[in-house]
Tab-separated table of N, CA and C in Angstrom:
chain	number	residue	atom	x	y	z
O	1	MET	N	7.886	6.461	-16.225
O	1	MET	CA	8.490	4.584	-15.802
O	1	MET	C	9.232	3.913	-17.213
O	2	SER	N	10.421	4.836	-18.178
O	2	SER	CA	11.132	4.726	-18.212
O	2	SER	C	11.472	2.945	-19.258
O	3	SER	N	12.150	2.343	-18.041
O	3	SER	CA	12.916	1.173	-17.230
O	3	SER	C	11.601	-0.284	-17.897
O	4	GLY	N	9.919	0.742	-17.879
O	4	GLY	CA	8.933	-0.918	-18.759
O	4	GLY	C	9.089	-1.854	-17.534
O	5	LEU	N	8.732	-0.803	-16.257
O	5	LEU	CA	8.147	-1.947	-15.087
O	5	LEU	C	6.538	-1.804	-15.561
O	6	THR	N	5.797	-2.433	-15.682
O	6	THR	CA	4.918	-3.396	-14.921
O	6	THR	C	4.163	-2.139	-13.756
O	7	ASN	N	2.518	-1.363	-14.502
O	7	ASN	CA	1.747	-0.014	-12.721
O	7	ASN	C	0.879	-0.521	-12.455
O	8	THR	N	0.674	-1.995	-12.767
O	8	THR	CA	-0.709	-2.437	-12.405
O	8	THR	C	-0.407	-3.200	-10.554
O	9	ILE	N	-1.087	-2.609	-10.011
O	9	ILE	CA	-0.577	-3.837	-8.488
O	9	ILE	C	-2.288	-5.254	-8.936
O	10	GLY	N	-2.242	-5.203	-9.718
O	10	GLY	CA	-3.563	-6.388	-10.254
O	10	GLY	C	-4.747	-6.326	-10.566
O	11	SER	N	-5.143	-6.626	-11.422
O	11	SER	CA	-7.306	-6.489	-11.719
O	11	SER	C	-7.804	-7.714	-10.873
O	12	ASN	N	-7.404	-8.322	-10.637
O	12	ASN	CA	-7.899	-9.930	-9.414
O	12	ASN	C	-7.191	-9.634	-8.814
O	13	VAL	N	-7.652	-10.259	-7.163
O	13	VAL	CA	-6.680	-10.188	-5.988
O	13	VAL	C	-6.683	-11.620	-5.816
O	14	HIS	N	-7.510	-12.456	-7.281
O	14	HIS	CA	-6.674	-14.033	-6.629
O	14	HIS	C	-5.207	-13.887	-7.700
O	15	ASP	N	-4.885	-12.929	-8.430
O	15	ASP	CA	-3.580	-12.935	-8.941
O	15	ASP	C	-2.820	-13.152	-8.420
O	16	PHE	N	-1.935	-13.974	-7.683
O	16	PHE	CA	-0.506	-14.471	-7.189
O	16	PHE	C	0.194	-14.070	-8.062
O	17	SER	N	0.613	-13.842	-9.430
O	17	SER	CA	1.263	-13.848	-10.118
O	17	SER	C	1.899	-12.161	-10.572
O	18	VAL	N	1.346	-10.783	-10.212
O	18	VAL	CA	1.580	-10.022	-9.203
O	18	VAL	C	2.189	-9.859	-8.480
O	19	PHE	N	2.909	-10.382	-7.128
O	19	PHE	CA	3.972	-10.706	-6.655
O	19	PHE	C	4.638	-11.433	-7.492
O	20	SER	N	5.179	-11.738	-8.109
O	20	SER	CA	6.054	-11.883	-8.238
O	20	SER	C	6.498	-10.475	-9.597
O	21	GLN	N	6.216	-10.690	-9.848
O	21	GLN	CA	6.429	-8.841	-11.393
O	21	GLN	C	6.565	-7.565	-10.130
O	22	MET	N	5.590	-7.650	-8.881
O	22	MET	CA	6.355	-6.916	-8.277
O	22	MET	C	7.588	-7.290	-7.649
O	23	ARG	N	8.475	-8.822	-7.332
O	23	ARG	CA	9.009	-8.046	-7.340
O	23	ARG	C	10.766	-8.334	-8.171
O	24	LYS	N	10.363	-8.713	-9.386
O	24	LYS	CA	11.248	-7.936	-10.072
O	24	LYS	C	11.185	-6.900	-10.698
O	25	ASN	N	10.033	-6.044	-10.665
O	25	ASN	CA	10.239	-4.450	-10.066
O	25	ASN	C	11.387	-4.201	-9.576
O	26	ILE	N	10.912	-3.731	-8.822
O	26	ILE	CA	12.066	-3.627	-7.266
O	26	ILE	C	13.219	-4.484	-6.972
O	27	GLU	N	13.614	-5.123	-7.653
O	27	GLU	CA	15.082	-4.966	-8.293
O	27	GLU	C	15.841	-4.611	-9.323
O	28	GLU	N	14.923	-4.356	-10.084
O	28	GLU	CA	15.158	-3.547	-11.635
O	28	GLU	C	15.016	-2.176	-11.087
O	29	ALA	N	14.309	-1.827	-10.306
O	29	ALA	CA	14.690	0.010	-9.802
O	29	ALA	C	13.721	-0.258	-8.886
O	30	PRO	N	14.171	0.156	-7.712
O	30	PRO	CA	13.147	0.095	-6.676
O	30	PRO	C	12.741	1.426	-6.369
O	31	ASP	N	13.384	2.336	-6.749
O	31	ASP	CA	12.756	3.585	-6.605
O	31	ASP	C	11.375	4.032	-7.379
O	32	GLN	N	11.199	3.732	-8.504
O	32	GLN	CA	9.978	3.074	-9.257
O	32	GLN	C	8.583	2.395	-8.320
O	33	ALA	N	9.262	0.922	-7.675
O	33	ALA	CA	8.282	0.376	-7.881
O	33	ALA	C	7.592	0.243	-6.403
O	34	VAL	N	8.604	1.545	-5.726
O	34	VAL	CA	7.797	2.214	-4.390
O	34	VAL	C	6.573	2.217	-4.464
O	35	LYS	N	6.012	2.715	-5.813
O	35	LYS	CA	3.903	3.073	-6.262
O	35	LYS	C	3.236	1.573	-5.515
O	36	GLN	N	4.398	0.317	-6.338
O	36	GLN	CA	3.100	-0.678	-6.184
O	36	GLN	C	2.864	-1.176	-5.240
O	37	VAL	N	3.808	-0.667	-4.607
O	37	VAL	CA	3.798	-1.546	-2.489
O	37	VAL	C	3.179	-1.087	-2.027
O	38	ALA	N	3.534	0.449	-1.883
O	38	ALA	CA	2.535	1.534	-1.719
O	38	ALA	C	0.871	0.817	-1.820
O	39	GLN	N	0.773	0.977	-2.894
O	39	GLN	CA	-0.917	0.464	-2.943
O	39	GLN	C	-1.160	-0.938	-2.817
O	40	GLN	N	-0.175	-1.623	-2.806
O	40	GLN	CA	-0.834	-3.127	-2.328
O	40	GLN	C	-0.653	-2.532	-0.400
O	41	PHE	N	-0.391	-2.098	-0.078
O	41	PHE	CA	-0.342	-1.935	1.721
O	41	PHE	C	-1.252	-1.267	1.391
O	42	GLU	N	-2.260	0.354	0.973
O	42	GLU	CA	-2.968	0.942	0.482
O	42	GLU	C	-3.741	-0.340	0.586
O	43	SER	N	-4.087	-0.891	-0.327
O	43	SER	CA	-5.210	-2.157	-0.565
O	43	SER	C	-5.613	-3.216	0.472
O	44	LEU	N	-4.459	-3.787	1.550
O	44	LEU	CA	-4.641	-4.404	2.773
O	44	LEU	C	-5.139	-3.875	3.479
O	45	PHE	N	-4.994	-2.447	3.984
O	45	PHE	CA	-5.379	-1.050	4.958
O	45	PHE	C	-6.491	-1.624	4.901
O	46	VAL	N	-6.946	-0.665	3.576
O	46	VAL	CA	-8.724	-0.691	3.302
O	46	VAL	C	-9.385	-1.910	3.293
O	47	GLN	N	-9.003	-2.564	3.188
O	47	GLN	CA	-9.266	-3.889	3.669
O	47	GLN	C	-10.054	-4.672	5.051
O	48	MET	N	-8.916	-3.664	5.274
O	48	MET	CA	-8.838	-4.725	7.151
O	48	MET	C	-9.301	-3.357	7.464
O	49	MET	N	-10.164	-2.919	6.875
O	49	MET	CA	-10.568	-1.384	7.239
O	49	MET	C	-12.396	-1.351	6.401
O	50	LEU	N	-12.577	-2.254	5.987
O	50	LEU	CA	-14.335	-2.757	5.009
O	50	LEU	C	-14.764	-4.052	5.864
O	51	LYS	N	-13.029	-4.506	6.840
O	51	LYS	CA	-13.996	-6.214	7.622
O	51	LYS	C	-13.753	-5.257	8.534
O	52	SER	N	-13.290	-4.395	9.719
O	52	SER	CA	-14.049	-3.632	10.462
O	52	SER	C	-14.824	-3.161	10.775
O	53	MET	N	-15.286	-2.448	9.539
O	53	MET	CA	-16.867	-1.683	9.475
O	53	MET	C	-18.391	-2.939	9.366
O	54	ARG	N	-17.919	-4.029	8.205
O	54	ARG	CA	-18.548	-5.497	8.592
O	54	ARG	C	-19.175	-5.678	10.089
O	55	ASP	N	-17.818	-6.483	10.260
O	55	ASP	CA	-17.781	-7.071	11.598
O	55	ASP	C	-18.858	-5.692	13.155
O	56	SER	N	-18.962	-4.687	13.085
O	56	SER	CA	-19.921	-3.155	13.627
O	56	SER	C	-21.618	-3.373	13.223
O	57	VAL	N	-21.578	-4.179	11.637
O	57	VAL	CA	-22.821	-4.619	11.432
O	57	VAL	C	-23.841	-5.628	12.542
O	58	GLN	N	-24.919	-5.360	12.868
O	58	GLN	CA	-25.325	-6.491	13.424
O	58	GLN	C	-25.790	-7.499	13.182
O	59	GLU	N	-25.504	-8.502	13.233
O	59	GLU	CA	-26.089	-9.463	12.234
O	59	GLU	C	-27.006	-10.452	12.404
O	60	GLY	N	-27.995	-10.688	10.986
O	60	GLY	CA	-28.589	-11.571	11.180
O	60	GLY	C	-29.903	-10.767	9.656
O	61	GLY	N	-30.758	-10.916	9.201
O	61	GLY	CA	-31.784	-10.368	8.199
O	61	GLY	C	-31.555	-11.642	7.451
O	62	LEU	N	-32.106	-11.547	6.317
O	62	LEU	CA	-32.727	-12.363	5.679
O	62	LEU	C	-31.290	-12.948	4.779
O	63	PHE	N	-30.190	-12.018	4.733
O	63	PHE	CA	-28.751	-12.716	3.790
O	63	PHE	C	-28.043	-13.557	5.061
O	64	ASP	N	-27.417	-13.351	5.917
O	64	ASP	CA	-27.643	-13.540	6.653
O	64	ASP	C	-26.392	-15.380	6.684
O	65	ASN	N	-25.399	-15.880	6.562
O	65	ASN	CA	-25.353	-17.304	6.538
O	65	ASN	C	-23.769	-17.279	5.881
O	66	SER	N	-22.749	-18.424	6.352
O	66	SER	CA	-22.239	-18.504	5.576
O	66	SER	C	-21.123	-18.358	4.576
O	67	ASN	N	-22.110	-18.761	3.984
O	67	ASN	CA	-21.455	-18.053	2.401
O	67	ASN	C	-21.540	-16.930	1.551
O	68	MET	N	-22.604	-16.474	2.523
O	68	MET	CA	-22.435	-14.769	2.275
O	68	MET	C	-21.295	-14.196	2.844
O	69	ASP	N	-21.534	-14.868	4.272
O	69	ASP	CA	-20.140	-14.102	4.418
O	69	ASP	C	-18.589	-14.295	3.344
O	70	THR	N	-19.207	-15.663	2.886
O	70	THR	CA	-17.709	-15.762	2.231
O	70	THR	C	-17.282	-14.997	0.730
O	71	TYR	N	-18.490	-14.625	0.434
O	71	TYR	CA	-18.378	-13.814	-1.613
O	71	TYR	C	-18.295	-12.001	-0.128
O	72	MET	N	-19.092	-12.314	0.451
O	72	MET	CA	-18.748	-10.519	0.531
O	72	MET	C	-17.634	-10.102	1.134
O	73	GLN	N	-16.426	-11.230	1.761
O	73	GLN	CA	-14.871	-10.717	2.263
O	73	GLN	C	-14.059	-11.134	0.601
O	74	MET	N	-14.226	-11.622	-0.319
O	74	MET	CA	-14.641	-11.864	-1.675
O	74	MET	C	-14.828	-10.460	-2.454
O	75	HIS	N	-15.830	-9.645	-1.560
O	75	HIS	CA	-15.952	-8.857	-2.659
O	75	HIS	C	-15.571	-7.521	-1.753
O	76	ASP	N	-14.878	-7.004	-0.887
O	76	ASP	CA	-14.417	-6.476	0.823
O	76	ASP	C	-13.055	-6.211	-0.272
O	77	GLN	N	-12.361	-7.340	-0.763
O	77	GLN	CA	-10.902	-7.960	-0.776
O	77	GLN	C	-11.226	-7.656	-1.678
O	78	GLN	N	-12.000	-7.471	-3.106
O	78	GLN	CA	-11.748	-6.928	-4.622
O	78	GLN	C	-12.028	-5.710	-4.628
O	79	LEU	N	-12.798	-4.735	-3.825
O	79	LEU	CA	-12.676	-3.689	-3.710
O	79	LEU	C	-11.790	-2.381	-3.471
O	80	SER	N	-11.244	-3.551	-2.314
O	80	SER	CA	-10.272	-2.807	-1.686
O	80	SER	C	-9.307	-2.424	-2.794
O	81	LEU	N	-8.670	-3.648	-3.420
O	81	LEU	CA	-7.751	-3.663	-4.778
O	81	LEU	C	-8.104	-2.945	-5.870
O	82	SER	N	-9.009	-2.736	-6.234
O	82	SER	CA	-9.879	-1.546	-7.518
O	82	SER	C	-9.701	-0.651	-7.100
O	83	LEU	N	-9.969	0.195	-6.037
O	83	LEU	CA	-9.445	1.456	-5.376
O	83	LEU	C	-8.496	1.612	-4.754
O	84	SER	N	-7.110	0.620	-4.537
O	84	SER	CA	-5.970	1.166	-4.215
O	84	SER	C	-5.148	1.998	-5.238
O	85	GLU	N	-6.193	1.449	-6.939
O	85	GLU	CA	-5.920	1.269	-8.004
O	85	GLU	C	-6.108	2.261	-8.814
O	86	LYS	N	-7.251	3.029	-8.350
O	86	LYS	CA	-7.731	4.052	-8.293
O	86	LYS	C	-7.695	5.513	-7.818
O	87	GLY	N	-6.576	5.020	-7.512
O	87	GLY	CA	-6.717	6.610	-6.601
O	87	GLY	C	-6.648	5.918	-4.886
O	88	GLY	N	-7.068	5.158	-4.572
O	88	GLY	CA	-8.363	4.884	-2.540
O	88	GLY	C	-7.760	6.166	-2.833
O	89	ILE	N	-7.579	5.903	-1.081
O	89	ILE	CA	-8.124	7.208	-0.455
O	89	ILE	C	-6.813	7.801	0.592
O	90	GLY	N	-5.797	7.402	-0.724
O	90	GLY	CA	-4.973	8.232	-0.621
O	90	GLY	C	-3.907	7.848	0.942
O	91	LEU	N	-3.987	7.027	0.814
O	91	LEU	CA	-2.416	6.824	1.547
O	91	LEU	C	-1.144	5.723	0.252
O	92	ALA	N	-1.431	5.242	-0.627
O	92	ALA	CA	-0.345	5.180	-0.888
O	92	ALA	C	0.892	6.729	-1.197
O	93	ASP	N	-0.191	7.612	-1.665
O	93	ASP	CA	0.834	8.983	-2.486
O	93	ASP	C	1.688	9.207	-1.599
O	94	THR	N	0.443	9.412	0.000
O	94	THR	CA	1.285	9.345	0.476
O	94	THR	C	2.947	9.265	1.359
O	95	ILE	N	2.165	7.256	1.662
O	95	ILE	CA	3.795	6.594	1.776
O	95	ILE	C	4.934	6.379	0.491
O	96	VAL	N	4.195	7.175	-1.033
O	96	VAL	CA	5.724	6.990	-1.586
O	96	VAL	C	6.261	8.471	-1.419
O	97	LYS	N	5.146	9.714	-1.016
O	97	LYS	CA	6.039	11.037	-0.600
O	97	LYS	C	7.193	10.826	0.638
O	98	GLN	N	6.119	10.159	1.636
O	98	GLN	CA	7.136	9.873	2.446
O	98	GLN	C	8.830	9.294	2.002
O	99	LEU	N	7.884	8.191	1.601
O	99	LEU	CA	9.181	6.863	1.272
O	99	LEU	C	10.448	7.245	-0.021
O	100	GLY	N	9.699	8.707	-0.537
O	100	GLY	CA	11.006	9.216	-1.725
O	100	GLY	C	11.823	9.616	-1.963
O	101	SER	N	13.202	8.830	-2.256
O	101	SER	CA	14.190	9.381	-2.233
O	101	SER	C	15.215	10.831	-2.111
O	102	ASP	N	14.401	11.622	-3.087
O	102	ASP	CA	14.589	12.496	-3.881
O	102	ASP	C	14.321	13.777	-2.868
O	103	LYS	N	13.480	13.361	-1.882
O	103	LYS	CA	12.851	14.753	-0.145
O	103	LYS	C	13.964	14.144	0.886
O	104	LYS	N	14.744	15.075	0.937
O	104	LYS	CA	15.831	15.656	2.149
O	104	LYS	C	14.921	16.643	3.806
O	105	LEU	N	14.903	16.044	4.708
O	105	LEU	CA	14.234	17.357	5.108
O	105	LEU	C	14.593	18.424	5.090
O	106	PRO	N	14.066	19.603	5.493
O	106	PRO	CA	13.970	20.938	5.080
O	106	PRO	C	14.761	21.262	6.478
O	107	LEU	N	15.618	22.229	6.303
O	107	LEU	CA	16.313	22.854	7.580
O	107	LEU	C	15.727	23.171	8.116
O	108	ASP	N	14.781	23.557	8.275
O	108	ASP	CA	13.775	24.231	9.759
O	108	ASP	C	13.056	23.456	10.095
O	109	SER	N	12.559	22.005	9.287
O	109	SER	CA	11.994	20.770	10.228
O	109	SER	C	13.060	20.182	10.990
O	110	ALA	N	14.328	21.422	10.706
O	110	ALA	CA	15.388	20.041	11.267
O	110	ALA	C	15.262	20.452	12.719
O	111	SER	N	15.319	22.100	13.293
O	111	SER	CA	15.207	22.569	13.922
O	111	SER	C	14.221	21.622	15.151
O	112	SER	N	13.808	21.333	14.870
O	112	SER	CA	12.623	20.560	16.086
O	112	SER	C	13.261	19.418	16.646
O	113	LEU	N	13.777	18.552	15.378
O	113	LEU	CA	14.735	17.227	16.034
O	113	LEU	C	15.580	17.081	17.182
O	114	SER	N	15.295	16.168	17.695
O	114	SER	CA	15.951	15.890	19.240
O	114	SER	C	17.643	15.451	18.765
O	115	ALA	N	18.329	15.377	19.696
O	115	ALA	CA	19.567	15.596	19.014
O	115	ALA	C	19.851	13.792	18.411
O	116	GLU	N	19.201	13.216	19.046
O	116	GLU	CA	19.261	11.526	18.220
O	116	GLU	C	18.679	11.355	17.357
O	117	GLY	N	17.974	12.939	17.159
O	117	GLY	CA	17.552	12.921	15.397
O	117	GLY	C	18.316	13.478	14.502
O	118	MET	N	18.993	14.506	15.097
O	118	MET	CA	19.948	15.120	14.617
O	118	MET	C	20.630	13.864	13.615
O	119	ALA	N	21.262	13.551	14.953
O	119	ALA	CA	22.398	12.324	14.280
O	119	ALA	C	22.332	11.217	12.936
O	120	VAL	N	20.866	11.172	13.673
O	120	VAL	CA	20.488	10.559	12.419
O	120	VAL	C	20.118	11.013	11.352
O	121	GLN	N	19.119	11.929	10.685
O	121	GLN	CA	19.174	12.619	9.440
O	121	GLN	C	20.769	12.948	9.528
O	122	ASN	N	21.629	13.157	9.882
O	122	ASN	CA	23.072	13.165	9.698
O	122	ASN	C	23.330	11.620	9.196
O	123	GLN	N	23.395	10.647	9.959
O	123	GLN	CA	24.086	9.842	9.400
O	123	GLN	C	23.255	9.663	7.829
O	124	LEU	N	22.034	9.521	7.901
O	124	LEU	CA	21.535	9.154	6.179
O	124	LEU	C	21.892	10.200	5.558
O	125	VAL	N	22.092	11.575	5.303
O	125	VAL	CA	22.613	12.659	4.100
O	125	VAL	C	23.867	12.025	3.864
O	126	ARG	N	24.758	11.370	5.090
O	126	ARG	CA	26.044	11.133	4.441
O	126	ARG	C	25.808	10.031	4.301
O	127	LYS	N	24.631	9.061	4.304
O	127	LYS	CA	25.014	7.720	3.081
O	127	LYS	C	24.103	8.155	2.126
O	128	THR	N	23.719	9.156	1.692
O	128	THR	CA	22.781	9.405	0.436
O	128	THR	C	24.078	10.545	-0.316
O	129	ASP	N	24.409	11.251	-0.174
O	129	ASP	CA	25.665	11.765	-0.604
O	129	ASP	C	27.173	10.866	-0.936
O	130	SER	N	27.353	9.582	-0.362
O	130	SER	CA	28.233	9.302	-0.822
O	130	SER	C	27.918	7.727	-2.034
């Protein structure tokens, strides 16, 4: 990333300046900013997964109150952000691979496409070649 893009998605979940920096990075070099956006998406996905896991646990016990729920939610948000910065569950890497503009569909897998899929692929190839 020689263009000077900031490579962090934010070390604190409450740091909203990351979004303005990400917008600037996308305008400067959209291909290189894909990783940041993918990491943010992975962070949100992991956060939703953690929330679903917590919702499935039976309520009650010593630490069950509304204040504790707020702190657990904040913890889950920060945990999901930290996980996605350190590699996460691999979702961000998969998204980057799928959205990579230098990747073209191999010819052998193109034969399994429907007629509509082949038409869309041909249009995309023509747009990237011009």
